[in-house]
PDB file of C-alpha atoms and ligand atoms in Angstrom:
ATOM      1  CA  UNK A  29      23.197 -49.860 -12.716  1.00 79.00           C
ATOM      2  CA  UNK A  30      21.067 -48.921  -9.553  1.00 85.00           C
ATOM      3  CA  UNK A  31      22.420 -51.491  -7.046  1.00 93.00           C
ATOM      4  CA  UNK A  32      19.698 -50.740  -4.518  1.00 95.00           C
ATOM      5  CA  UNK A  33      17.256 -52.450  -6.917  1.00 96.00           C
ATOM      6  CA  UNK A  34      19.217 -55.744  -6.701  1.00 97.00           C
ATOM      7  CA  UNK A  35      18.628 -55.733  -2.884  1.00 98.00           C
ATOM      8  CA  UNK A  36      15.054 -54.724  -3.042  1.00 98.00           C
ATOM      9  CA  UNK A  37      12.282 -57.069  -1.921  1.00 98.00           C
ATOM     10  CA  UNK A  38       9.368 -55.017  -3.240  1.00 98.00           C
ATOM     11  CA  UNK A  39       6.537 -57.300  -4.363  1.00 97.00           C
ATOM     12  CA  UNK A  40       7.965 -60.294  -2.522  1.00 98.00           C
ATOM     13  CA  UNK A  41       6.218 -62.257   0.235  1.00 99.00           C
ATOM     14  CA  UNK A  42       8.373 -63.623   3.083  1.00 99.00           C
ATOM     15  CA  UNK A  43       7.525 -66.181   5.736  1.00 99.00           C
ATOM     16  CA  UNK A  44       9.821 -66.131   8.828  1.00 99.00           C
ATOM     17  CA  UNK A  45       9.180 -68.929  11.254  1.00 99.00           C
ATOM     18  CA  UNK A  46       9.258 -68.401  15.045  1.00 98.00           C
ATOM     19  CA  UNK A  47       9.541 -64.650  14.555  1.00 98.00           C
ATOM     20  CA  UNK A  48       7.631 -63.207  17.465  1.00 98.00           C
ATOM     21  CA  UNK A  49      10.935 -62.030  19.046  1.00 97.00           C
ATOM     22  CA  UNK A  50      14.633 -62.606  18.889  1.00 97.00           C
ATOM     23  CA  UNK A  51      16.553 -63.271  15.724  1.00 98.00           C
ATOM     24  CA  UNK A  52      13.409 -64.006  13.715  1.00 98.00           C
ATOM     25  CA  UNK A  53      11.867 -60.735  14.635  1.00 98.00           C
ATOM     26  CA  UNK A  54      14.917 -58.776  13.516  1.00 98.00           C
ATOM     27  CA  UNK A  55      15.156 -60.625  10.151  1.00 98.00           C
ATOM     28  CA  UNK A  56      11.444 -60.096   9.478  1.00 98.00           C
ATOM     29  CA  UNK A  57      11.870 -56.415  10.198  1.00 98.00           C
ATOM     30  CA  UNK A  58      14.854 -56.230   7.877  1.00 98.00           C
ATOM     31  CA  UNK A  59      13.000 -58.070   5.088  1.00 98.00           C
ATOM     32  CA  UNK A  60      10.098 -55.615   5.561  1.00 98.00           C
ATOM     33  CA  UNK A  61      12.500 -52.635   5.408  1.00 98.00           C
ATOM     34  CA  UNK A  62      13.648 -53.898   1.981  1.00 98.00           C
ATOM     35  CA  UNK A  63      10.060 -53.951   0.816  1.00 98.00           C
ATOM     36  CA  UNK A  64       8.813 -57.521   1.475  1.00 98.00           C
ATOM     37  CA  UNK A  65       5.249 -58.304   2.918  1.00 98.00           C
ATOM     38  CA  UNK A  66       5.820 -60.280   6.136  1.00 98.00           C
ATOM     39  CA  UNK A  67       4.229 -63.360   7.506  1.00 99.00           C
ATOM     40  CA  UNK A  68       5.363 -65.081  10.725  1.00 98.00           C
ATOM     41  CA  UNK A  69       4.167 -67.882  12.921  1.00 98.00           C
ATOM     42  CA  UNK A  70       4.436 -68.479  16.594  1.00 98.00           C
ATOM     43  CA  UNK A  71       2.920 -71.042  18.980  1.00 98.00           C
ATOM     44  CA  UNK A  72       0.853 -68.958  21.379  1.00 97.00           C
ATOM     45  CA  UNK A  73      -1.761 -66.261  21.111  1.00 98.00           C
ATOM     46  CA  UNK A  74      -0.072 -64.172  23.850  1.00 98.00           C
ATOM     47  CA  UNK A  75       3.262 -64.248  22.000  1.00 97.00           C
ATOM     48  CA  UNK A  76       1.398 -63.260  18.842  1.00 98.00           C
ATOM     49  CA  UNK A  77      -0.406 -60.314  20.369  1.00 98.00           C
ATOM     50  CA  UNK A  78       2.871 -58.997  21.778  1.00 98.00           C
ATOM     51  CA  UNK A  79       4.683 -59.507  18.540  1.00 98.00           C
ATOM     52  CA  UNK A  80       2.014 -57.725  16.529  1.00 98.00           C
ATOM     53  CA  UNK A  81       2.370 -54.721  18.781  1.00 98.00           C
ATOM     54  CA  UNK A  82       6.194 -54.853  18.492  1.00 98.00           C
ATOM     55  CA  UNK A  83       6.002 -55.078  14.660  1.00 98.00           C
ATOM     56  CA  UNK A  84       3.569 -52.162  14.557  1.00 98.00           C
ATOM     57  CA  UNK A  85       5.908 -50.056  16.772  1.00 98.00           C
ATOM     58  CA  UNK A  86       8.650 -50.722  14.108  1.00 98.00           C
ATOM     59  CA  UNK A  87       6.161 -49.591  11.353  1.00 98.00           C
ATOM     60  CA  UNK A  88       6.052 -53.208  10.095  1.00 98.00           C
ATOM     61  CA  UNK A  89       2.544 -54.445   8.825  1.00 98.00           C
ATOM     62  CA  UNK A  90       3.301 -58.206   9.679  1.00 98.00           C
ATOM     63  CA  UNK A  91       0.677 -60.955   9.471  1.00 98.00           C
ATOM     64  CA  UNK A  92       0.977 -63.363  12.370  1.00 98.00           C
ATOM     65  CA  UNK A  93      -0.314 -67.088  12.363  1.00 98.00           C
ATOM     66  CA  UNK A  94      -0.319 -69.689  15.091  1.00 98.00           C
ATOM     67  CA  UNK A  95       1.502 -72.826  13.878  1.00 98.00           C
ATOM     68  CA  UNK A  96       4.084 -75.261  15.141  1.00 98.00           C
ATOM     69  CA  UNK A  97       6.769 -76.008  12.612  1.00 98.00           C
ATOM     70  CA  UNK A  98       6.953 -79.694  13.520  1.00 98.00           C
ATOM     71  CA  UNK A  99       3.279 -80.346  12.574  1.00 98.00           C
ATOM     72  CA  UNK A 100       2.925 -80.980   8.847  1.00 98.00           C
ATOM     73  CA  UNK A 101      -0.775 -80.290   8.742  1.00 98.00           C
ATOM     74  CA  UNK A 102      -0.403 -77.003  10.625  1.00 98.00           C
ATOM     75  CA  UNK A 103       2.416 -75.924   8.157  1.00 98.00           C
ATOM     76  CA  UNK A 104       0.397 -76.915   5.240  1.00 98.00           C
ATOM     77  CA  UNK A 105      -2.595 -74.795   6.535  1.00 98.00           C
ATOM     78  CA  UNK A 106      -0.188 -71.940   7.330  1.00 98.00           C
ATOM     79  CA  UNK A 107       1.268 -71.814   3.775  1.00 98.00           C
ATOM     80  CA  UNK A 108      -2.269 -72.073   2.281  1.00 98.00           C
ATOM     81  CA  UNK A 109      -3.445 -69.236   4.447  1.00 98.00           C
ATOM     82  CA  UNK A 110      -0.461 -66.962   3.682  1.00 98.00           C
ATOM     83  CA  UNK A 111      -0.986 -67.592  -0.043  1.00 98.00           C
ATOM     84  CA  UNK A 112      -4.594 -66.581   0.325  1.00 98.00           C
ATOM     85  CA  UNK A 113      -3.852 -63.469   2.460  1.00 98.00           C
ATOM     86  CA  UNK A 114      -0.621 -62.145   0.952  1.00 98.00           C
ATOM     87  CA  UNK A 115       0.171 -64.261  -2.134  1.00 98.00           C
ATOM     88  CA  UNK A 116       2.680 -67.059  -2.968  1.00 98.00           C
ATOM     89  CA  UNK A 117       5.720 -67.307  -0.590  1.00 99.00           C
ATOM     90  CA  UNK A 118       8.880 -66.124  -2.345  1.00 99.00           C
ATOM     91  CA  UNK A 119      11.171 -66.184   0.707  1.00 99.00           C
ATOM     92  CA  UNK A 120      11.109 -68.743   3.516  1.00 99.00           C
ATOM     93  CA  UNK A 121      13.384 -68.137   6.588  1.00 99.00           C
ATOM     94  CA  UNK A 122      13.584 -71.271   8.770  1.00 99.00           C
ATOM     95  CA  UNK A 123      14.357 -69.485  12.032  1.00 98.00           C
ATOM     96  CA  UNK A 124      12.275 -71.294  14.733  1.00 98.00           C
ATOM     97  CA  UNK A 125      14.549 -73.215  16.962  1.00 98.00           C
ATOM     98  CA  UNK A 126      15.251 -74.403  20.511  1.00 98.00           C
ATOM     99  CA  UNK A 127      18.307 -75.458  22.414  1.00 98.00           C
ATOM    100  CA  UNK A 128      18.626 -77.813  25.493  1.00 98.00           C
ATOM    101  CA  UNK A 129      21.917 -77.483  27.277  1.00 98.00           C
ATOM    102  CA  UNK A 130      22.267 -80.958  28.998  1.00 98.00           C
ATOM    103  CA  UNK A 131      25.359 -83.173  29.169  1.00 98.00           C
ATOM    104  CA  UNK A 132      24.899 -85.979  26.614  1.00 98.00           C
ATOM    105  CA  UNK A 133      24.952 -88.870  29.172  1.00 98.00           C
ATOM    106  CA  UNK A 134      22.153 -86.999  31.148  1.00 98.00           C
ATOM    107  CA  UNK A 135      20.102 -86.262  28.190  1.00 98.00           C
ATOM    108  CA  UNK A 136      17.023 -88.399  27.453  1.00 98.00           C
ATOM    109  CA  UNK A 137      16.295 -89.638  23.895  1.00 98.00           C
ATOM    110  CA  UNK A 138      13.076 -87.801  24.128  1.00 98.00           C
ATOM    111  CA  UNK A 139      14.852 -84.451  24.742  1.00 98.00           C
ATOM    112  CA  UNK A 140      17.304 -85.166  21.925  1.00 99.00           C
ATOM    113  CA  UNK A 141      14.392 -86.015  19.459  1.00 98.00           C
ATOM    114  CA  UNK A 142      12.505 -82.803  20.415  1.00 98.00           C
ATOM    115  CA  UNK A 143      15.569 -80.649  19.517  1.00 99.00           C
ATOM    116  CA  UNK A 144      16.124 -82.468  16.282  1.00 99.00           C
ATOM    117  CA  UNK A 145      12.404 -82.363  15.562  1.00 99.00           C
ATOM    118  CA  UNK A 146      12.197 -78.502  15.847  1.00 99.00           C
ATOM    119  CA  UNK A 147      15.588 -77.392  14.645  1.00 99.00           C
ATOM    120  CA  UNK A 148      15.988 -79.923  11.714  1.00 99.00           C
ATOM    121  CA  UNK A 149      12.715 -81.698  10.836  1.00 99.00           C
ATOM    122  CA  UNK A 150      10.755 -78.395  11.146  1.00 99.00           C
ATOM    123  CA  UNK A 151      12.926 -76.692   8.381  1.00 99.00           C
ATOM    124  CA  UNK A 152      12.345 -79.800   6.195  1.00 99.00           C
ATOM    125  CA  UNK A 153       8.604 -79.578   6.728  1.00 99.00           C
ATOM    126  CA  UNK A 154       8.515 -75.853   6.064  1.00 99.00           C
ATOM    127  CA  UNK A 155      10.745 -76.053   2.966  1.00 99.00           C
ATOM    128  CA  UNK A 156       8.717 -79.036   1.664  1.00 98.00           C
ATOM    129  CA  UNK A 157       5.484 -76.967   2.045  1.00 99.00           C
ATOM    130  CA  UNK A 158       6.844 -73.951   0.097  1.00 99.00           C
ATOM    131  CA  UNK A 159       9.060 -75.544  -2.673  1.00 99.00           C
ATOM    132  CA  UNK A 160       6.127 -76.667  -5.014  1.00 98.00           C
ATOM    133  CA  UNK A 161       4.885 -73.013  -5.166  1.00 98.00           C
ATOM    134  CA  UNK A 162       8.354 -71.764  -5.730  1.00 98.00           C
ATOM    135  CA  UNK A 163       8.839 -74.202  -8.570  1.00 98.00           C
ATOM    136  CA  UNK A 164       5.566 -73.185 -10.113  1.00 98.00           C
ATOM    137  CA  UNK A 165       6.468 -69.430  -9.872  1.00 98.00           C
ATOM    138  CA  UNK A 166       9.998 -70.039 -11.290  1.00 98.00           C
ATOM    139  CA  UNK A 167      11.933 -68.699  -8.262  1.00 98.00           C
ATOM    140  CA  UNK A 168      12.482 -68.957  -4.551  1.00 98.00           C
ATOM    141  CA  UNK A 169      14.687 -68.183  -1.656  1.00 99.00           C
ATOM    142  CA  UNK A 170      15.139 -70.348   1.466  1.00 99.00           C
ATOM    143  CA  UNK A 171      17.307 -69.173   4.257  1.00 99.00           C
ATOM    144  CA  UNK A 172      18.030 -71.752   7.113  1.00 99.00           C
ATOM    145  CA  UNK A 173      19.278 -70.351  10.336  1.00 99.00           C
ATOM    146  CA  UNK A 174      22.146 -72.579  11.245  1.00 99.00           C
ATOM    147  CA  UNK A 175      24.752 -71.999  13.999  1.00 98.00           C
ATOM    148  CA  UNK A 176      28.381 -72.054  15.084  1.00 98.00           C
ATOM    149  CA  UNK A 177      27.295 -75.545  16.131  1.00 98.00           C
ATOM    150  CA  UNK A 178      26.871 -76.459  12.456  1.00 98.00           C
ATOM    151  CA  UNK A 179      30.752 -76.564  12.545  1.00 98.00           C
ATOM    152  CA  UNK A 180      31.825 -76.873  16.168  1.00 98.00           C
ATOM    153  CA  UNK A 181      30.962 -78.972  19.167  1.00 97.00           C
ATOM    154  CA  UNK A 182      30.754 -78.026  22.833  1.00 96.00           C
ATOM    155  CA  UNK A 183      29.867 -79.636  26.089  1.00 97.00           C
ATOM    156  CA  UNK A 184      26.121 -79.966  26.734  1.00 98.00           C
ATOM    157  CA  UNK A 185      24.764 -79.275  23.177  1.00 98.00           C
ATOM    158  CA  UNK A 186      24.860 -82.649  21.454  1.00 98.00           C
ATOM    159  CA  UNK A 187      21.350 -82.536  20.120  1.00 98.00           C
ATOM    160  CA  UNK A 188      21.556 -78.969  19.031  1.00 98.00           C
ATOM    161  CA  UNK A 189      24.894 -79.422  17.260  1.00 98.00           C
ATOM    162  CA  UNK A 190      23.583 -82.599  15.600  1.00 99.00           C
ATOM    163  CA  UNK A 191      20.470 -80.694  14.345  1.00 99.00           C
ATOM    164  CA  UNK A 192      22.357 -77.658  13.246  1.00 99.00           C
ATOM    165  CA  UNK A 193      25.049 -79.702  11.415  1.00 99.00           C
ATOM    166  CA  UNK A 194      22.108 -81.534   9.820  1.00 99.00           C
ATOM    167  CA  UNK A 195      20.517 -78.306   8.823  1.00 99.00           C
ATOM    168  CA  UNK A 196      23.713 -77.246   7.076  1.00 99.00           C
ATOM    169  CA  UNK A 197      23.500 -80.413   5.004  1.00 99.00           C
ATOM    170  CA  UNK A 198      19.787 -80.001   4.434  1.00 99.00           C
ATOM    171  CA  UNK A 199      20.731 -76.591   3.019  1.00 99.00           C
ATOM    172  CA  UNK A 200      23.188 -78.097   0.563  1.00 99.00           C
ATOM    173  CA  UNK A 201      20.744 -80.760  -0.395  1.00 99.00           C
ATOM    174  CA  UNK A 202      17.894 -78.407  -1.188  1.00 99.00           C
ATOM    175  CA  UNK A 203      20.388 -76.419  -3.217  1.00 99.00           C
ATOM    176  CA  UNK A 204      21.475 -79.542  -5.040  1.00 98.00           C
ATOM    177  CA  UNK A 205      17.931 -80.833  -5.700  1.00 98.00           C
ATOM    178  CA  UNK A 206      16.133 -77.568  -6.486  1.00 99.00           C
ATOM    179  CA  UNK A 207      18.882 -75.144  -7.726  1.00 98.00           C
ATOM    180  CA  UNK A 208      17.796 -76.063 -11.298  1.00 98.00           C
ATOM    181  CA  UNK A 209      14.313 -74.764 -10.486  1.00 98.00           C
ATOM    182  CA  UNK A 210      15.835 -71.294  -9.631  1.00 98.00           C
ATOM    183  CA  UNK A 211      15.577 -71.828  -5.961  1.00 99.00           C
ATOM    184  CA  UNK A 212      18.508 -70.690  -3.785  1.00 99.00           C
ATOM    185  CA  UNK A 213      18.884 -72.272  -0.403  1.00 99.00           C
ATOM    186  CA  UNK A 214      21.496 -70.775   1.863  1.00 99.00           C
ATOM    187  CA  UNK A 215      22.126 -70.735   5.560  1.00 99.00           C
ATOM    188  CA  UNK A 216      23.080 -68.040   7.957  1.00 99.00           C
ATOM    189  CA  UNK A 217      25.259 -69.139  10.840  1.00 98.00           C
ATOM    190  CA  UNK A 218      24.939 -66.620  13.682  1.00 98.00           C
ATOM    191  CA  UNK A 219      27.760 -66.444  16.148  1.00 98.00           C
ATOM    192  CA  UNK A 220      26.792 -65.704  19.797  1.00 98.00           C
ATOM    193  CA  UNK A 221      23.827 -63.480  19.621  1.00 98.00           C
ATOM    194  CA  UNK A 222      22.283 -61.757  22.629  1.00 97.00           C
ATOM    195  CA  UNK A 223      18.627 -63.058  22.583  1.00 96.00           C
ATOM    196  CA  UNK A 224      16.388 -64.811  24.998  1.00 95.00           C
ATOM    197  CA  UNK A 225      17.922 -68.247  23.806  1.00 94.00           C
ATOM    198  CA  UNK A 226      21.379 -67.203  25.007  1.00 96.00           C
ATOM    199  CA  UNK A 227      20.271 -65.211  28.214  1.00 96.00           C
ATOM    200  CA  UNK A 228      21.231 -67.943  30.567  1.00 96.00           C
ATOM    201  CA  UNK A 229      24.818 -67.705  29.271  1.00 96.00           C
ATOM    202  CA  UNK A 230      24.932 -64.071  30.024  1.00 97.00           C
ATOM    203  CA  UNK A 231      23.315 -63.994  33.498  1.00 96.00           C
ATOM    204  CA  UNK A 232      25.220 -62.024  36.107  1.00 95.00           C
ATOM    205  CA  UNK A 233      26.774 -64.007  38.876  1.00 95.00           C
ATOM    206  CA  UNK A 234      25.517 -63.613  42.492  1.00 95.00           C
ATOM    207  CA  UNK A 235      28.567 -61.318  43.119  1.00 95.00           C
ATOM    208  CA  UNK A 236      27.651 -59.131  40.201  1.00 95.00           C
ATOM    209  CA  UNK A 237      30.489 -60.343  37.907  1.00 95.00           C
ATOM    210  CA  UNK A 238      29.906 -61.501  34.340  1.00 96.00           C
ATOM    211  CA  UNK A 239      29.064 -65.095  33.606  1.00 97.00           C
ATOM    212  CA  UNK A 240      32.202 -67.114  32.846  1.00 96.00           C
ATOM    213  CA  UNK A 241      30.643 -68.160  29.475  1.00 96.00           C
ATOM    214  CA  UNK A 242      29.977 -64.512  28.634  1.00 97.00           C
ATOM    215  CA  UNK A 243      33.660 -63.672  29.314  1.00 96.00           C
ATOM    216  CA  UNK A 244      34.709 -66.787  27.290  1.00 96.00           C
ATOM    217  CA  UNK A 245      32.687 -65.650  24.230  1.00 96.00           C
ATOM    218  CA  UNK A 246      33.913 -62.167  24.279  1.00 96.00           C
ATOM    219  CA  UNK A 247      37.466 -63.350  24.415  1.00 96.00           C
ATOM    220  CA  UNK A 248      36.900 -65.848  21.621  1.00 96.00           C
ATOM    221  CA  UNK A 249      35.269 -63.305  19.316  1.00 97.00           C
ATOM    222  CA  UNK A 250      37.770 -61.093  17.437  1.00 97.00           C
ATOM    223  CA  UNK A 251      34.994 -58.430  17.235  1.00 97.00           C
ATOM    224  CA  UNK A 252      35.217 -58.483  21.100  1.00 97.00           C
ATOM    225  CA  UNK A 253      31.521 -58.511  21.753  1.00 97.00           C
ATOM    226  CA  UNK A 254      28.311 -60.558  21.507  1.00 98.00           C
ATOM    227  CA  UNK A 255      26.455 -60.182  18.344  1.00 98.00           C
ATOM    228  CA  UNK A 256      22.978 -58.510  18.126  1.00 98.00           C
ATOM    229  CA  UNK A 257      20.007 -59.624  16.147  1.00 98.00           C
ATOM    230  CA  UNK A 258      20.501 -56.492  14.095  1.00 98.00           C
ATOM    231  CA  UNK A 259      23.822 -57.827  12.897  1.00 98.00           C
ATOM    232  CA  UNK A 260      21.951 -60.530  10.945  1.00 98.00           C
ATOM    233  CA  UNK A 261      19.613 -57.939   9.094  1.00 98.00           C
ATOM    234  CA  UNK A 262      21.985 -57.140   6.170  1.00 98.00           C
ATOM    235  CA  UNK A 263      23.047 -60.754   5.550  1.00 98.00           C
ATOM    236  CA  UNK A 264      19.395 -61.786   5.571  1.00 99.00           C
ATOM    237  CA  UNK A 265      18.363 -59.152   3.024  1.00 98.00           C
ATOM    238  CA  UNK A 266      21.268 -60.127   0.757  1.00 98.00           C
ATOM    239  CA  UNK A 267      20.398 -63.802   0.826  1.00 99.00           C
ATOM    240  CA  UNK A 268      16.650 -63.041   0.267  1.00 99.00           C
ATOM    241  CA  UNK A 269      17.272 -60.763  -2.663  1.00 98.00           C
ATOM    242  CA  UNK A 270      18.329 -60.914  -6.364  1.00 98.00           C
ATOM    243  CA  UNK A 271      21.771 -59.744  -5.298  1.00 98.00           C
ATOM    244  CA  UNK A 272      22.495 -63.378  -4.180  1.00 98.00           C
ATOM    245  CA  UNK A 273      20.927 -65.229  -7.175  1.00 98.00           C
ATOM    246  CA  UNK A 274      24.167 -67.256  -7.943  1.00 98.00           C
ATOM    247  CA  UNK A 275      24.875 -67.900  -4.242  1.00 98.00           C
ATOM    248  CA  UNK A 276      23.429 -71.312  -3.448  1.00 99.00           C
ATOM    249  CA  UNK A 277      24.116 -73.933  -0.774  1.00 98.00           C
ATOM    250  CA  UNK A 278      26.323 -71.615   1.154  1.00 98.00           C
ATOM    251  CA  UNK A 279      26.445 -70.981   4.895  1.00 98.00           C
ATOM    252  CA  UNK A 280      27.170 -67.320   5.687  1.00 99.00           C
ATOM    253  CA  UNK A 281      28.617 -67.219   9.196  1.00 98.00           C
ATOM    254  CA  UNK A 282      27.930 -63.909  10.884  1.00 98.00           C
ATOM    255  CA  UNK A 283      30.110 -64.489  13.917  1.00 98.00           C
ATOM    256  CA  UNK A 284      32.351 -61.533  14.497  1.00 98.00           C
ATOM    257  CA  UNK A 285      35.224 -63.807  13.372  1.00 98.00           C
ATOM    258  CA  UNK A 286      34.804 -66.729  15.879  1.00 98.00           C
ATOM    259  CA  UNK A 287      35.389 -69.418  13.300  1.00 98.00           C
ATOM    260  CA  UNK A 288      38.560 -67.690  11.953  1.00 98.00           C
ATOM    261  CA  UNK A 289      40.255 -67.479  15.428  1.00 97.00           C
ATOM    262  CA  UNK A 290      42.193 -70.036  17.325  1.00 95.00           C
ATOM    263  CA  UNK A 291      41.650 -68.130  20.621  1.00 93.00           C
ATOM    264  CA  UNK A 292      43.790 -65.864  22.840  1.00 88.00           C
ATOM    265  CA  UNK A 293      47.417 -66.832  23.301  1.00 89.00           C
ATOM    266  CA  UNK A 294      48.268 -67.710  26.858  1.00 89.00           C
TER     267      UNK A 294
HETATM  268  P1  LIG B 327      14.729 -67.353  20.737  1.00 58.09           P
HETATM  269  O1  LIG B 327      14.865 -66.004  21.234  1.00 58.09           O
HETATM  270  O2  LIG B 327      14.653 -68.537  21.707  1.00 58.09           O
HETATM  271  O3  LIG B 327      13.562 -67.484  19.594  1.00 58.09           O
HETATM  272  C1  LIG B 327      13.203 -68.776  19.095  1.00 58.09           C
HETATM  273  C2  LIG B 327      11.831 -68.591  18.441  1.00 58.09           C
HETATM  274  O4  LIG B 327      11.500 -69.876  17.826  1.00 58.09           O
HETATM  275  C3  LIG B 327      10.793 -68.304  19.382  1.00 58.09           C
HETATM  276  O5  LIG B 327       9.993 -67.298  18.795  1.00 58.09           O
HETATM  277  C4  LIG B 327       9.955 -69.558  19.501  1.00 58.09           C
HETATM  278  O6  LIG B 327       8.614 -69.309  19.842  1.00 58.09           O
HETATM  279  C5  LIG B 327      10.102 -70.228  18.151  1.00 58.09           C
HETATM  280  N1  LIG B 327       9.864 -71.649  18.095  1.00 58.09           N
HETATM  281  C6  LIG B 327      10.537 -72.640  18.906  1.00 58.09           C
HETATM  282  N2  LIG B 327      10.017 -73.755  18.626  1.00 58.09           N
HETATM  283  C7  LIG B 327       9.004 -73.613  17.665  1.00 58.09           C
HETATM  284  C8  LIG B 327       8.114 -74.408  16.967  1.00 58.09           C
HETATM  285  N3  LIG B 327       8.021 -75.695  17.188  1.00 58.09           N
HETATM  286  N4  LIG B 327       7.201 -73.852  16.106  1.00 58.09           N
HETATM  287  C9  LIG B 327       7.257 -72.511  15.825  1.00 58.09           C
HETATM  288  N5  LIG B 327       8.037 -71.706  16.548  1.00 58.09           N
HETATM  289  C10 LIG B 327       8.895 -72.247  17.328  1.00 58.09           C
HETATM  290  O7  LIG B 327      15.935 -67.792  19.780  1.00 58.09           O
HETATM  291  P2  LIG B 327      16.919 -66.919  18.915  1.00 58.09           P
HETATM  292  O8  LIG B 327      18.206 -66.791  19.713  1.00 58.09           O
HETATM  293  O9  LIG B 327      16.183 -65.739  18.288  1.00 58.09           O
HETATM  294  O10 LIG B 327      17.172 -67.961  17.763  1.00 58.09           O
HETATM  295  C11 LIG B 327      16.577 -68.042  16.546  1.00 58.09           C
HETATM  296  C12 LIG B 327      17.180 -69.034  15.647  1.00 58.09           C
HETATM  297  O11 LIG B 327      18.612 -68.793  15.566  1.00 58.09           O
HETATM  298  C13 LIG B 327      17.184 -70.580  16.217  1.00 58.09           C
HETATM  299  O12 LIG B 327      17.036 -71.399  15.194  1.00 58.09           O
HETATM  300  C14 LIG B 327      18.498 -70.626  16.930  1.00 58.09           C
HETATM  301  O13 LIG B 327      18.932 -71.936  17.169  1.00 58.09           O
HETATM  302  C15 LIG B 327      19.343 -69.852  15.984  1.00 58.09           C
HETATM  303  N6  LIG B 327      20.634 -69.291  16.531  1.00 58.09           N
HETATM  304  C16 LIG B 327      20.673 -68.471  17.649  1.00 58.09           C
HETATM  305  C17 LIG B 327      21.865 -68.049  17.997  1.00 58.09           C
HETATM  306  C18 LIG B 327      22.063 -67.167  19.274  1.00 58.09           C
HETATM  307  O14 LIG B 327      23.216 -66.901  19.696  1.00 58.09           O
HETATM  308  N7  LIG B 327      20.958 -66.544  19.770  1.00 58.09           N
HETATM  309  C19 LIG B 327      23.004 -68.308  17.394  1.00 58.09           C
HETATM  310  C20 LIG B 327      22.933 -69.131  16.293  1.00 58.09           C
HETATM  311  C21 LIG B 327      21.771 -69.656  15.913  1.00 58.09           C
HETATM  312  P3  LIG B 327       7.943 -69.780  21.211  1.00 58.09           P
HETATM  313  O15 LIG B 327       7.815 -68.528  21.984  1.00 58.09           O
HETATM  314  O16 LIG B 327       6.702 -70.387  20.762  1.00 58.09           O
HETATM  315  O17 LIG B 327       8.788 -70.786  21.893  1.00 58.09           O
HETATM  316  C1  LIG B 328      25.319 -72.586  23.205  1.00 58.09           C
HETATM  317  C2  LIG B 328      24.689 -71.461  22.421  1.00 58.09           C
HETATM  318  C3  LIG B 328      24.818 -71.625  20.992  1.00 58.09           C
HETATM  319  C4  LIG B 328      24.239 -70.421  20.280  1.00 58.09           C
HETATM  320  C5  LIG B 328      24.474 -70.437  18.890  1.00 58.09           C
HETATM  321  C6  LIG B 328      25.931 -70.404  18.454  1.00 58.09           C
HETATM  322  O1  LIG B 328      24.792 -72.902  24.200  1.00 58.09           O
HETATM  323  O2  LIG B 328      26.466 -73.000  22.722  1.00 58.09           O
HETATM  324  O3  LIG B 328      23.352 -71.328  22.807  1.00 58.09           O
HETATM  325  O4  LIG B 328      24.408 -72.864  20.514  1.00 58.09           O
HETATM  326  O5  LIG B 328      22.865 -70.235  20.601  1.00 58.09           O
HETATM  327  O6  LIG B 328      23.709 -71.407  18.163  1.00 58.09           O
HETATM  328  O7  LIG B 328      26.013 -70.117  17.111  1.00 58.09           O
END
């Protein structure tokens, strides 16, 4: 048996949300490398223009659309446009997300709701928009980008942890409700990945030394380093491809071993 065929995405159409840069960009590039046609959305024309140039530089012929994942009408229009331009969506990667690092007692309900809206309600809206077409075509793959915070808490990220914990359960629920329609919904739980989202945690100190959080993460990660967006490419192709057809409702943590490790002995 030619195993490369099992991982091939030739003939498939993938929508990766919020993929102008960061993890989404790397995942979209990986899916394209496995043969998929790529659609992505972002929220501004300037990000879109830069992203299209970056995709072209990687040899990826991606189609970009402006849409906010929290807006049901914009998402419905996005899905309709992609179906017209590229064909029915076979693979949805719910990647768009934000974080607000604010101690819980200082966080407004408005800030909390915004994080939940983008990180949890957004994936619900996008999944709801593509599932009918997937049922009609008899197959579909949904990958939700979860987090270490789907399992663990930490100071200042109450809204993010609540949303990403919820996203883990939305993943299991989509699996439960639509597994019978041959839809696989799985999550990827990235560890600490060097992207714009985590840049504040890696900022150099005024004296040039590494940020204490940066040192903490490296010591907490058996791999001894931050992850890169490229570390997520193989897992994404696996979960988007036929190779994972009996994997459903699973969260694949790609964390250099953080969740397995109690931490350095004193
Ligand atoms: P990032 O560099 O901040 O990129 C996030 C992307 O989401 C941006 O392109 C952003 O676009 C887009 N986005 C945000 N809100 C959106 C909305 N309402 N509609 C459409 N797009 C929206 O973050 P990242 O590190 O690549 O993270 C990507 C995903 O992985 C997120 O869900 C994040 O929570 C998750 N994650 C990250 C890490 C990590 O260590 N970096 C670890 C675990 C999980 P704009 O330019 O329009 O804001
Ligand atoms: C934080 C980080 C995390 C990571 C990631 C961990 O402030 O703790 O930003 O939340 O981005 O989600 O998996």
